[in-house]
Amino acid sequence: MTAVQSTPGPAQAIDAPRSPYRRSKPTRTNFELYAWLFMRMSGVLLVVLVLGHLFVNLMLGDGIHQVDFAFVAGKWASPFWKVWDLSMLWLAMLHGTNGVRTIINDYAERNGTRFWLKMALYVAFALTVVLGTLVIFTFDPCPIGADIDASALPSFCPAR
Amino acid sequence: MARTLPALPTVSGPTGTLYRGREGMWSWVGHRITGVLIFVFLLVHVLDTALVTVSPQAYDAVIASYKNPVVGLGEAGLVAAVLFHAFNGIRIMLVDFWSKGPRYHRQLFWGVLAVWLVLFVPFLVRHLSIIFSPVEN
Ligand code: HEM
Ligand code: HEM
C-alpha cells in the first residue's frame, strides 16, 4: 500500500495544515463521475418510461384485469411500445445495477464479500438484459402448434 | 475590534448537514430502500414477462396471480415505491444542479411527499376498485 498522505517519518506523523487529504487512492479514470452523471440522466428518462408504463398497464382500460397474452401482443404489434420497453429494460437495469453496486460498496466491508456480491449482481444484470431483449425481438403474437390454446391469442391472429 | 458572528439557527436533534438527520437522511434512506425493492421486482418481472415466449397459456396463468387482490395490494406498494423514488430522484437532481437546491432541500422533500400523495391517492382508489371487483372472462 502506498501512503496517500504525506507522512515522511515518525517525527512528522501529523500532516502539515492544508495538505491534500484523500480517502482512497486516486483512480486513473473518471468512471465514478460518469456513473454519477448516468444515474441522473437515466433517472430523468425513467420517470417518463416507468410512470408511463404503470399508467398504461394499471390505470387505463381495465387496469391490471386487462393484462394477458393478447394485451401484450396488442402492444408489441407496434414498434413504439417495443422501443419503449427496450429502452426501459436497458436503462432501468443499468441504473438499478449501478445503484446496487454503490450499496454493496457501502456495506460489504470485506474484500472477498464485496467482490462476490458484485459478481452475482453483474451475472444477474447480464442474464436479465439478454433475456428481456431476446423476448422483445423474438416475440411471436400468433404462435401455432397443438399445445397452443387459440382462445388466448389476440383477435388479429388467423387461428382465431 | 470585536466581531459578532450571525447567530446560528437552533433546532432540536442532530442537523446541520445535508445528509445527517432529519429530512436529508430520511429521504436518502427511503430512496435506497425503494431503489433496491424496484430492482428486485424488475428481475422477477422480466422473468414473468419472458413466459410470453413459452406459450399464451403459461403467461396468462402467471399473470392471473397479479389479479389476486392480495397481490394487488403488493402492486400498490410497488407503485408507492416507484412514485417516491421517481420524485425524490428529481429532488436529488435539483439539489445537485440547481443553485438554490441545497438551501431548499427540506422544502423540496416536503414537496416530494406532497406530489407523492396527490398522485398515489387517486391511483389507489382506482387500483383498489379494480382488484376488488371480479375478473371478467
Ligand atoms: C404492477 C406493476 C406492473 C405491471 C402490471 C407490469 C406489466 C407489464 C406487462 C404487461 C409487460 C409486457 C409488455 C408491455 O405491457 O409493455 C411488461 C413489460 C415490462 N415491464 Fe412492466 N409492469 C409493472 C411494473 C413495472 C416496473 C415498476 C418496471 C420498471 C422498473 C417495469 C419494467 C418492464 C420492462 C423492462 C418490461 C419489458 C420486459 C421484456 O423486455 O421482456 N414494469 N410489464
Ligand atoms: C423513475 C425514475 C427514477 C429516477 C428519477 C431515479 C433517480 C435516481 C437518482 C438520481 C439516483 C442517484 C442517487 C445518488 O447518486 O445519490 C438513484 C439511485 C438509485 N436508483 Fe433510481 N431512479 C429512478 C428509477 C429507478 C429504478 C426503475 C430502479 C430499479 C431498477 C432504481 C434503482 C436505484 C438504486 C438501487 C439506486 C441507489 C440508491 C443508493 O445509492 O442509495 N431507480 N435513482
mmCIF file of C-alpha atoms and ligand atoms in Angstrom:
data_model
loop_
_atom_site.group_PDB
_atom_site.id
_atom_site.type_symbol
_atom_site.label_atom_id
_atom_site.label_comp_id
_atom_site.label_asym_id
_atom_site.label_seq_id
_atom_site.Cartn_x
_atom_site.Cartn_y
_atom_site.Cartn_z
ATOM 1 C CA MET A 1 0.000 0.000 0.000
ATOM 2 C CA THR A 2 1.276 3.422 -0.883
ATOM 3 C CA ALA A 3 0.581 6.124 1.630
ATOM 4 C CA VAL A 4 -1.725 8.703 0.188
ATOM 5 C CA GLN A 5 -0.997 11.235 2.877
ATOM 6 C CA SER A 6 2.474 12.693 3.074
ATOM 7 C CA THR A 7 3.947 11.241 6.230
ATOM 8 C CA PRO A 8 7.698 11.240 5.735
ATOM 9 C CA GLY A 9 8.689 9.867 9.125
ATOM 10 C CA PRO A 10 7.768 9.416 12.764
ATOM 11 C CA ALA A 11 8.966 12.891 13.599
ATOM 12 C CA GLN A 12 6.288 14.309 11.340
ATOM 13 C CA ALA A 13 3.382 11.949 11.951
ATOM 14 C CA ILE A 14 0.911 14.819 11.710
ATOM 15 C CA ASP A 15 0.343 16.349 8.301
ATOM 16 C CA ALA A 16 1.016 19.971 7.680
ATOM 17 C CA PRO A 17 -2.166 22.053 7.751
ATOM 18 C CA ARG A 18 -3.983 22.188 4.411
ATOM 19 C CA SER A 19 -2.038 19.244 2.988
ATOM 20 C CA PRO A 20 -4.252 17.375 0.497
ATOM 21 C CA TYR A 21 -6.443 14.772 2.125
ATOM 22 C CA ARG A 22 -7.705 11.747 0.207
ATOM 23 C CA ARG A 23 -9.980 8.994 1.413
ATOM 24 C CA SER A 24 -8.709 6.479 -1.117
ATOM 25 C CA LYS A 25 -6.074 6.041 -3.766
ATOM 26 C CA PRO A 26 -6.706 8.188 -6.814
ATOM 27 C CA THR A 27 -8.070 6.241 -9.773
ATOM 28 C CA ARG A 28 -6.890 6.603 -13.325
ATOM 29 C CA THR A 29 -10.304 7.061 -14.906
ATOM 30 C CA ASN A 30 -13.373 9.202 -14.315
ATOM 31 C CA PHE A 31 -15.658 6.157 -14.185
ATOM 32 C CA GLU A 32 -17.371 7.160 -10.938
ATOM 33 C CA LEU A 33 -18.066 10.628 -12.296
ATOM 34 C CA TYR A 34 -19.723 9.218 -15.411
ATOM 35 C CA ALA A 35 -21.665 6.699 -13.327
ATOM 36 C CA TRP A 36 -22.909 9.553 -11.131
ATOM 37 C CA LEU A 37 -23.972 11.519 -14.197
ATOM 38 C CA PHE A 38 -25.609 8.460 -15.769
ATOM 39 C CA MET A 39 -27.769 7.932 -12.641
ATOM 40 C CA ARG A 40 -29.191 11.404 -13.147
ATOM 41 C CA MET A 41 -29.649 11.287 -16.924
ATOM 42 C CA SER A 42 -31.228 7.832 -16.892
ATOM 43 C CA GLY A 43 -33.388 8.927 -13.949
ATOM 44 C CA VAL A 44 -34.969 11.716 -16.000
ATOM 45 C CA LEU A 45 -35.822 9.293 -18.823
ATOM 46 C CA LEU A 46 -37.062 6.607 -16.413
ATOM 47 C CA VAL A 47 -39.576 8.994 -14.881
ATOM 48 C CA VAL A 48 -41.368 9.100 -18.249
ATOM 49 C CA LEU A 49 -40.780 5.453 -19.205
ATOM 50 C CA VAL A 50 -41.709 3.757 -15.914
ATOM 51 C CA LEU A 51 -44.550 6.073 -14.884
ATOM 52 C CA GLY A 52 -45.940 5.833 -18.446
ATOM 53 C CA HIS A 53 -45.683 2.020 -18.284
ATOM 54 C CA LEU A 54 -47.534 1.904 -14.965
ATOM 55 C CA PHE A 55 -50.202 4.334 -16.164
ATOM 56 C CA VAL A 56 -50.971 2.420 -19.374
ATOM 57 C CA ASN A 57 -50.940 -1.028 -17.730
ATOM 58 C CA LEU A 58 -52.634 -0.262 -14.394
ATOM 59 C CA MET A 59 -54.806 2.837 -14.922
ATOM 60 C CA LEU A 60 -56.089 2.845 -18.499
ATOM 61 C CA GLY A 61 -58.678 0.333 -19.719
ATOM 62 C CA ASP A 62 -59.429 -2.346 -17.140
ATOM 63 C CA GLY A 63 -56.169 -1.814 -15.275
ATOM 64 C CA ILE A 64 -54.466 -4.986 -14.101
ATOM 65 C CA HIS A 65 -57.505 -7.069 -15.183
ATOM 66 C CA GLN A 66 -56.807 -6.310 -18.862
ATOM 67 C CA VAL A 67 -53.289 -7.752 -18.788
ATOM 68 C CA ASP A 68 -52.901 -11.085 -20.591
ATOM 69 C CA PHE A 69 -51.100 -12.536 -23.619
ATOM 70 C CA ALA A 70 -53.424 -10.782 -26.093
ATOM 71 C CA PHE A 71 -52.816 -7.440 -24.348
ATOM 72 C CA VAL A 72 -49.039 -7.821 -24.649
ATOM 73 C CA ALA A 73 -49.389 -8.915 -28.299
ATOM 74 C CA GLY A 74 -51.514 -5.847 -28.996
ATOM 75 C CA LYS A 75 -48.887 -3.553 -27.506
ATOM 76 C CA TRP A 76 -45.900 -5.225 -29.145
ATOM 77 C CA ALA A 77 -47.647 -5.119 -32.538
ATOM 78 C CA SER A 78 -46.443 -1.529 -32.536
ATOM 79 C CA PRO A 79 -42.730 -0.669 -32.756
ATOM 80 C CA PHE A 80 -43.491 2.257 -30.457
ATOM 81 C CA TRP A 81 -44.050 0.011 -27.424
ATOM 82 C CA LYS A 82 -41.174 -2.262 -28.420
ATOM 83 C CA VAL A 83 -38.751 0.663 -28.407
ATOM 84 C CA TRP A 84 -40.357 1.928 -25.187
ATOM 85 C CA ASP A 85 -39.940 -1.400 -23.385
ATOM 86 C CA LEU A 86 -36.444 -1.992 -24.744
ATOM 87 C CA SER A 87 -35.266 1.440 -23.560
ATOM 88 C CA MET A 88 -36.941 0.924 -20.207
ATOM 89 C CA LEU A 89 -35.337 -2.517 -19.820
ATOM 90 C CA TRP A 90 -31.802 -1.305 -20.544
ATOM 91 C CA LEU A 91 -31.992 1.980 -18.665
ATOM 92 C CA ALA A 92 -33.693 0.532 -15.573
ATOM 93 C CA MET A 93 -31.260 -2.389 -15.446
ATOM 94 C CA LEU A 94 -28.150 -0.216 -15.885
ATOM 95 C CA HIS A 95 -29.480 2.335 -13.382
ATOM 96 C CA GLY A 96 -30.580 -0.283 -10.855
ATOM 97 C CA THR A 97 -27.381 -2.327 -11.178
ATOM 98 C CA ASN A 98 -25.197 0.721 -10.700
ATOM 99 C CA GLY A 99 -27.313 1.744 -7.710
ATOM 100 C CA VAL A 100 -26.997 -1.671 -6.066
ATOM 101 C CA ARG A 101 -23.238 -1.651 -6.837
ATOM 102 C CA THR A 102 -22.990 1.554 -4.790
ATOM 103 C CA ILE A 103 -24.923 -0.046 -1.947
ATOM 104 C CA ILE A 104 -22.686 -3.158 -1.958
ATOM 105 C CA ASN A 105 -19.600 -0.930 -1.870
ATOM 106 C CA ASP A 106 -21.105 0.898 1.108
ATOM 107 C CA TYR A 107 -21.988 -2.088 3.280
ATOM 108 C CA ALA A 108 -19.796 -5.060 2.328
ATOM 109 C CA GLU A 109 -16.562 -4.323 4.122
ATOM 110 C CA ARG A 110 -14.590 -7.491 3.471
ATOM 111 C CA ASN A 111 -12.866 -7.531 0.072
ATOM 112 C CA GLY A 112 -13.984 -11.058 -0.745
ATOM 113 C CA THR A 113 -17.628 -10.475 0.184
ATOM 114 C CA ARG A 114 -17.706 -7.275 -1.822
ATOM 115 C CA PHE A 115 -16.168 -8.927 -4.856
ATOM 116 C CA TRP A 116 -18.529 -11.900 -4.923
ATOM 117 C CA LEU A 117 -21.654 -9.859 -4.259
ATOM 118 C CA LYS A 118 -20.784 -7.660 -7.214
ATOM 119 C CA MET A 119 -20.065 -10.672 -9.411
ATOM 120 C CA ALA A 120 -23.515 -12.080 -8.557
ATOM 121 C CA LEU A 121 -25.000 -8.667 -9.365
ATOM 122 C CA TYR A 122 -23.293 -8.476 -12.770
ATOM 123 C CA VAL A 123 -24.379 -12.015 -13.662
ATOM 124 C CA ALA A 124 -27.996 -11.151 -12.745
ATOM 125 C CA PHE A 125 -27.684 -7.986 -14.854
ATOM 126 C CA ALA A 126 -26.363 -9.837 -17.917
ATOM 127 C CA LEU A 127 -28.906 -12.674 -17.747
ATOM 128 C CA THR A 128 -31.859 -10.311 -17.256
ATOM 129 C CA VAL A 129 -30.897 -7.864 -20.002
ATOM 130 C CA VAL A 130 -30.156 -10.636 -22.528
ATOM 131 C CA LEU A 131 -33.392 -12.478 -21.726
ATOM 132 C CA GLY A 132 -35.551 -9.324 -21.820
ATOM 133 C CA THR A 133 -34.005 -8.192 -25.103
ATOM 134 C CA LEU A 134 -34.477 -11.605 -26.732
ATOM 135 C CA VAL A 135 -38.105 -11.710 -25.591
ATOM 136 C CA ILE A 136 -38.870 -8.395 -27.285
ATOM 137 C CA PHE A 137 -37.080 -9.333 -30.532
ATOM 138 C CA THR A 138 -38.336 -12.911 -30.841
ATOM 139 C CA PHE A 139 -41.929 -12.341 -29.699
ATOM 140 C CA ASP A 140 -44.498 -14.112 -31.888
ATOM 141 C CA PRO A 141 -48.043 -12.739 -31.392
ATOM 142 C CA CYS A 142 -49.655 -15.704 -33.201
ATOM 143 C CA PRO A 143 -47.823 -18.893 -32.200
ATOM 144 C CA ILE A 144 -49.190 -22.063 -33.833
ATOM 145 C CA GLY A 145 -48.988 -25.614 -32.506
ATOM 146 C CA ALA A 146 -51.048 -28.391 -30.998
ATOM 147 C CA ASP A 147 -50.359 -27.171 -27.482
ATOM 148 C CA ILE A 148 -51.456 -23.575 -28.152
ATOM 149 C CA ASP A 149 -54.863 -22.532 -26.846
ATOM 150 C CA ALA A 150 -56.228 -20.369 -29.705
ATOM 151 C CA SER A 151 -58.674 -18.549 -27.436
ATOM 152 C CA ALA A 152 -55.751 -16.909 -25.631
ATOM 153 C CA LEU A 153 -54.456 -15.379 -28.887
ATOM 154 C CA PRO A 154 -55.108 -11.758 -29.899
ATOM 155 C CA SER A 155 -58.100 -11.186 -32.201
ATOM 156 C CA PHE A 156 -55.900 -10.344 -35.219
ATOM 157 C CA CYS A 157 -54.426 -13.858 -35.415
ATOM 158 C CA PRO A 158 -55.690 -16.136 -38.243
ATOM 159 C CA ALA A 159 -56.019 -19.055 -35.784
ATOM 160 C CA ARG A 160 -58.882 -17.246 -34.049
ATOM 161 C CA MET B 1 -12.420 45.320 17.030
ATOM 162 C CA ALA B 2 -14.815 42.657 18.252
ATOM 163 C CA ARG B 3 -16.794 40.986 15.541
ATOM 164 C CA THR B 4 -20.060 39.184 16.233
ATOM 165 C CA LEU B 5 -20.918 36.197 14.136
ATOM 166 C CA PRO B 6 -24.531 35.809 12.975
ATOM 167 C CA ALA B 7 -26.445 33.594 15.376
ATOM 168 C CA LEU B 8 -26.811 30.003 14.224
ATOM 169 C CA PRO B 9 -30.375 28.746 13.922
ATOM 170 C CA THR B 10 -31.273 26.479 16.818
ATOM 171 C CA VAL B 11 -33.165 23.288 16.159
ATOM 172 C CA SER B 12 -33.553 20.217 18.280
ATOM 173 C CA GLY B 13 -31.994 16.957 17.202
ATOM 174 C CA PRO B 14 -28.955 16.312 15.024
ATOM 175 C CA THR B 15 -28.874 18.545 11.980
ATOM 176 C CA GLY B 16 -26.641 20.942 10.159
ATOM 177 C CA THR B 17 -25.550 18.878 7.180
ATOM 178 C CA LEU B 18 -27.377 17.769 4.087
ATOM 179 C CA TYR B 19 -27.375 14.086 4.922
ATOM 180 C CA ARG B 20 -27.227 13.783 8.732
ATOM 181 C CA GLY B 21 -30.557 13.515 10.478
ATOM 182 C CA ARG B 22 -33.983 14.774 9.581
ATOM 183 C CA GLU B 23 -35.289 15.245 6.025
ATOM 184 C CA GLY B 24 -31.959 14.836 4.263
ATOM 185 C CA MET B 25 -31.232 11.495 5.901
ATOM 186 C CA TRP B 26 -34.725 10.045 5.754
ATOM 187 C CA SER B 27 -35.089 10.882 2.072
ATOM 188 C CA TRP B 28 -31.798 9.038 1.483
ATOM 189 C CA VAL B 29 -32.962 6.004 3.494
ATOM 190 C CA GLY B 30 -36.247 5.959 1.582
ATOM 191 C CA HIS B 31 -34.501 6.353 -1.756
ATOM 192 C CA ARG B 32 -32.160 3.454 -1.027
ATOM 193 C CA ILE B 33 -34.864 1.049 0.177
ATOM 194 C CA THR B 34 -37.240 1.840 -2.699
ATOM 195 C CA GLY B 35 -34.390 1.548 -5.243
ATOM 196 C CA VAL B 36 -33.478 -1.972 -4.097
ATOM 197 C CA LEU B 37 -37.136 -3.002 -3.963
ATOM 198 C CA ILE B 38 -37.828 -1.868 -7.528
ATOM 199 C CA PHE B 39 -34.648 -3.572 -8.743
ATOM 200 C CA VAL B 40 -35.593 -6.914 -7.180
ATOM 201 C CA PHE B 41 -39.099 -6.639 -8.633
ATOM 202 C CA LEU B 42 -37.639 -5.906 -12.070
ATOM 203 C CA LEU B 43 -35.544 -9.100 -12.043
ATOM 204 C CA VAL B 44 -38.676 -11.168 -11.341
ATOM 205 C CA HIS B 45 -40.793 -9.102 -13.722
ATOM 206 C CA VAL B 46 -38.540 -9.767 -16.728
ATOM 207 C CA LEU B 47 -38.798 -13.487 -15.936
ATOM 208 C CA ASP B 48 -42.612 -13.457 -15.787
ATOM 209 C CA THR B 49 -42.824 -11.416 -18.993
ATOM 210 C CA ALA B 50 -40.496 -13.928 -20.696
ATOM 211 C CA LEU B 51 -43.290 -16.515 -20.379
ATOM 212 C CA VAL B 52 -44.938 -14.918 -23.446
ATOM 213 C CA THR B 53 -42.357 -16.820 -25.483
ATOM 214 C CA VAL B 54 -43.260 -20.126 -23.783
ATOM 215 C CA SER B 55 -46.986 -20.120 -24.561
ATOM 216 C CA PRO B 56 -50.027 -17.824 -24.187
ATOM 217 C CA GLN B 57 -51.462 -20.134 -21.503
ATOM 218 C CA ALA B 58 -48.239 -20.110 -19.474
ATOM 219 C CA TYR B 59 -48.171 -16.321 -19.477
ATOM 220 C CA ASP B 60 -51.881 -15.954 -18.672
ATOM 221 C CA ALA B 61 -51.606 -18.448 -15.796
ATOM 222 C CA VAL B 62 -48.844 -16.460 -14.096
ATOM 223 C CA ILE B 63 -50.418 -13.057 -14.823
ATOM 224 C CA ALA B 64 -53.625 -14.372 -13.213
ATOM 225 C CA SER B 65 -51.792 -14.157 -9.879
ATOM 226 C CA TYR B 66 -51.272 -10.407 -10.470
ATOM 227 C CA LYS B 67 -55.090 -10.116 -10.455
ATOM 228 C CA ASN B 68 -55.403 -11.639 -6.980
ATOM 229 C CA PRO B 69 -56.437 -8.881 -4.517
ATOM 230 C CA VAL B 70 -53.644 -9.675 -2.057
ATOM 231 C CA VAL B 71 -51.025 -9.462 -4.817
ATOM 232 C CA GLY B 72 -52.864 -6.324 -5.944
ATOM 233 C CA LEU B 73 -52.042 -4.700 -2.617
ATOM 234 C CA GLY B 74 -48.401 -5.562 -3.285
ATOM 235 C CA GLU B 75 -48.672 -3.818 -6.667
ATOM 236 C CA ALA B 76 -49.966 -0.724 -4.878
ATOM 237 C CA GLY B 77 -46.910 -0.900 -2.611
ATOM 238 C CA LEU B 78 -44.652 -1.142 -5.668
ATOM 239 C CA VAL B 79 -46.312 1.895 -7.237
ATOM 240 C CA ALA B 80 -45.932 3.796 -3.952
ATOM 241 C CA ALA B 81 -42.206 2.953 -4.003
ATOM 242 C CA VAL B 82 -41.763 3.922 -7.675
ATOM 243 C CA LEU B 83 -43.555 7.252 -7.163
ATOM 244 C CA PHE B 84 -41.405 8.112 -4.139
ATOM 245 C CA HIS B 85 -38.164 7.076 -5.843
ATOM 246 C CA ALA B 86 -39.009 8.966 -9.045
ATOM 247 C CA PHE B 87 -39.880 12.297 -7.411
ATOM 248 C CA ASN B 88 -37.205 12.061 -4.753
ATOM 249 C CA GLY B 89 -34.796 11.362 -7.637
ATOM 250 C CA ILE B 90 -35.845 14.672 -9.177
ATOM 251 C CA ARG B 91 -35.257 16.309 -5.773
ATOM 252 C CA ILE B 92 -31.726 14.864 -5.713
ATOM 253 C CA MET B 93 -31.064 16.324 -9.169
ATOM 254 C CA LEU B 94 -32.364 19.724 -8.077
ATOM 255 C CA VAL B 95 -30.098 19.654 -5.002
ATOM 256 C CA ASP B 96 -27.148 18.752 -7.257
ATOM 257 C CA PHE B 97 -27.727 21.046 -10.207
ATOM 258 C CA TRP B 98 -29.973 23.930 -9.119
ATOM 259 C CA SER B 99 -28.016 26.700 -7.394
ATOM 260 C CA LYS B 100 -30.679 27.123 -4.695
ATOM 261 C CA GLY B 101 -31.305 23.367 -4.363
ATOM 262 C CA PRO B 102 -29.158 22.699 -1.273
ATOM 263 C CA ARG B 103 -30.687 25.665 0.544
ATOM 264 C CA TYR B 104 -34.231 24.463 -0.058
ATOM 265 C CA HIS B 105 -33.621 20.686 0.192
ATOM 266 C CA ARG B 106 -36.019 20.355 3.145
ATOM 267 C CA GLN B 107 -38.831 22.182 1.408
ATOM 268 C CA LEU B 108 -38.148 20.090 -1.692
ATOM 269 C CA PHE B 109 -38.521 16.918 0.372
ATOM 270 C CA TRP B 110 -41.923 18.013 1.665
ATOM 271 C CA GLY B 111 -42.788 18.888 -1.931
ATOM 272 C CA VAL B 112 -41.874 15.304 -2.934
ATOM 273 C CA LEU B 113 -44.225 13.931 -0.267
ATOM 274 C CA ALA B 114 -46.997 16.291 -1.444
ATOM 275 C CA VAL B 115 -46.640 15.215 -5.097
ATOM 276 C CA TRP B 116 -46.476 11.590 -3.943
ATOM 277 C CA LEU B 117 -49.773 11.965 -2.050
ATOM 278 C CA VAL B 118 -51.520 13.782 -4.898
ATOM 279 C CA LEU B 119 -50.615 11.035 -7.381
ATOM 280 C CA PHE B 120 -50.828 7.985 -5.128
ATOM 281 C CA VAL B 121 -54.279 8.577 -3.623
ATOM 282 C CA PRO B 122 -56.169 8.698 -6.962
ATOM 283 C CA PHE B 123 -54.130 5.713 -8.156
ATOM 284 C CA LEU B 124 -55.032 3.764 -5.034
ATOM 285 C CA VAL B 125 -58.744 4.494 -5.342
ATOM 286 C CA ARG B 126 -58.771 3.287 -8.958
ATOM 287 C CA HIS B 127 -56.492 0.282 -8.406
ATOM 288 C CA LEU B 128 -58.378 -0.933 -5.302
ATOM 289 C CA SER B 129 -61.705 -0.680 -7.122
ATOM 290 C CA ILE B 130 -60.222 -2.844 -9.900
ATOM 291 C CA ILE B 131 -58.597 -5.516 -7.738
ATOM 292 C CA PHE B 132 -61.655 -5.923 -5.512
ATOM 293 C CA SER B 133 -64.021 -6.364 -8.457
ATOM 294 C CA PRO B 134 -64.454 -9.783 -10.116
ATOM 295 C CA VAL B 135 -62.134 -10.711 -13.007
ATOM 296 C CA GLU B 136 -64.154 -10.940 -16.252
ATOM 297 C CA ASN B 137 -63.670 -13.817 -18.642
HETATM 298 C C1 HEM C 1 -47.548 -3.936 -11.115
HETATM 299 C C2 HEM C 1 -46.952 -3.178 -11.970
HETATM 300 C C3 HEM C 1 -46.575 -3.633 -13.375
HETATM 301 C C4 HEM C 1 -47.324 -4.329 -14.287
HETATM 302 C C5 HEM C 1 -48.745 -4.841 -14.151
HETATM 303 C C6 HEM C 1 -46.495 -4.502 -15.457
HETATM 304 C C7 HEM C 1 -46.892 -5.163 -16.621
HETATM 305 C C8 HEM C 1 -46.097 -5.403 -17.713
HETATM 306 C C9 HEM C 1 -46.544 -6.011 -18.940
HETATM 307 C C10 HEM C 1 -47.975 -6.461 -19.229
HETATM 308 C C11 HEM C 1 -45.481 -6.083 -19.785
HETATM 309 C C12 HEM C 1 -45.493 -6.621 -21.220
HETATM 310 C C13 HEM C 1 -45.225 -5.551 -22.254
HETATM 311 C C14 HEM C 1 -45.909 -4.236 -22.046
HETATM 312 O O1 HEM C 1 -47.030 -4.187 -21.496
HETATM 313 O O2 HEM C 1 -45.318 -3.198 -22.394
HETATM 314 C C15 HEM C 1 -44.350 -5.532 -19.080
HETATM 315 C C16 HEM C 1 -43.069 -5.458 -19.576
HETATM 316 C C17 HEM C 1 -42.021 -4.785 -18.949
HETATM 317 N N1 HEM C 1 -42.093 -4.087 -17.759
HETATM 318 FE FE1 HEM C 1 -43.673 -3.981 -16.525
HETATM 319 N N2 HEM C 1 -45.275 -3.908 -15.241
HETATM 320 C C18 HEM C 1 -45.283 -3.369 -13.982
HETATM 321 C C19 HEM C 1 -44.265 -2.683 -13.378
HETATM 322 C C20 HEM C 1 -43.029 -2.431 -13.947
HETATM 323 C C21 HEM C 1 -41.975 -1.630 -13.337
HETATM 324 C C22 HEM C 1 -42.059 -0.926 -11.980
HETATM 325 C C23 HEM C 1 -40.919 -1.631 -14.218
HETATM 326 C C24 HEM C 1 -39.578 -0.941 -14.129
HETATM 327 C C25 HEM C 1 -38.786 -0.966 -13.127
HETATM 328 C C26 HEM C 1 -41.302 -2.452 -15.358
HETATM 329 C C27 HEM C 1 -40.498 -2.745 -16.438
HETATM 330 C C28 HEM C 1 -40.845 -3.534 -17.505
HETATM 331 C C29 HEM C 1 -39.930 -3.910 -18.581
HETATM 332 C C30 HEM C 1 -38.455 -3.516 -18.678
HETATM 333 C C31 HEM C 1 -40.672 -4.701 -19.484
HETATM 334 C C32 HEM C 1 -40.138 -5.376 -20.765
HETATM 335 C C33 HEM C 1 -39.704 -6.792 -20.403
HETATM 336 C C34 HEM C 1 -39.001 -7.549 -21.509
HETATM 337 O O3 HEM C 1 -38.176 -6.960 -22.203
HETATM 338 O O4 HEM C 1 -39.242 -8.756 -21.640
HETATM 339 N N3 HEM C 1 -42.602 -2.906 -15.157
HETATM 340 N N4 HEM C 1 -44.747 -5.117 -17.821
HETATM 341 C C1 HEM C 2 -38.431 6.536 -12.053
HETATM 342 C C2 HEM C 2 -37.380 7.279 -12.286
HETATM 343 C C3 HEM C 2 -36.109 7.236 -11.455
HETATM 344 C C4 HEM C 2 -35.425 8.334 -11.017
HETATM 345 C C5 HEM C 2 -35.780 9.807 -11.256
HETATM 346 C C6 HEM C 2 -34.284 7.835 -10.282
HETATM 347 C C7 HEM C 2 -33.307 8.657 -9.732
HETATM 348 C C8 HEM C 2 -32.211 8.215 -9.055
HETATM 349 C C9 HEM C 2 -31.060 9.005 -8.705
HETATM 350 C C10 HEM C 2 -30.861 10.483 -9.048
HETATM 351 C C11 HEM C 2 -30.205 8.205 -8.024
HETATM 352 C C12 HEM C 2 -28.816 8.583 -7.536
HETATM 353 C C13 HEM C 2 -28.713 8.830 -6.091
HETATM 354 C C14 HEM C 2 -27.309 9.265 -5.724
HETATM 355 O O1 HEM C 2 -26.379 9.231 -6.561
HETATM 356 O O2 HEM C 2 -27.139 9.642 -4.567
HETATM 357 C C15 HEM C 2 -30.817 6.902 -7.908
HETATM 358 C C16 HEM C 2 -30.282 5.830 -7.219
HETATM 359 C C17 HEM C 2 -30.788 4.548 -7.280
HETATM 360 N N1 HEM C 2 -31.834 4.106 -8.070
HETATM 361 FE FE1 HEM C 2 -33.073 5.270 -9.136
HETATM 362 N N2 HEM C 2 -34.315 6.464 -10.252
HETATM 363 C C18 HEM C 2 -35.411 6.035 -10.978
HETATM 364 C C19 HEM C 2 -35.752 4.731 -11.225
HETATM 365 C C20 HEM C 2 -35.143 3.607 -10.688
HETATM 366 C C21 HEM C 2 -35.455 2.227 -10.998
HETATM 367 C C22 HEM C 2 -36.532 1.777 -12.012
HETATM 368 C C23 HEM C 2 -34.651 1.437 -10.231
HETATM 369 C C24 HEM C 2 -34.562 -0.081 -10.147
HETATM 370 C C25 HEM C 2 -34.483 -0.834 -11.210
HETATM 371 C C26 HEM C 2 -33.820 2.317 -9.425
HETATM 372 C C27 HEM C 2 -32.864 1.911 -8.507
HETATM 373 C C28 HEM C 2 -31.969 2.741 -7.867
HETATM 374 C C29 HEM C 2 -30.993 2.306 -6.892
HETATM 375 C C30 HEM C 2 -30.813 0.877 -6.378
HETATM 376 C C31 HEM C 2 -30.251 3.447 -6.516
HETATM 377 C C32 HEM C 2 -29.099 3.516 -5.495
HETATM 378 C C33 HEM C 2 -29.605 4.118 -4.214
HETATM 379 C C34 HEM C 2 -28.497 4.499 -3.252
HETATM 380 O O3 HEM C 2 -27.314 4.544 -3.635
HETATM 381 O O4 HEM C 2 -28.833 4.780 -2.095
HETATM 382 N N3 HEM C 2 -34.137 3.628 -9.743
HETATM 383 N N4 HEM C 2 -32.044 6.917 -8.552
#
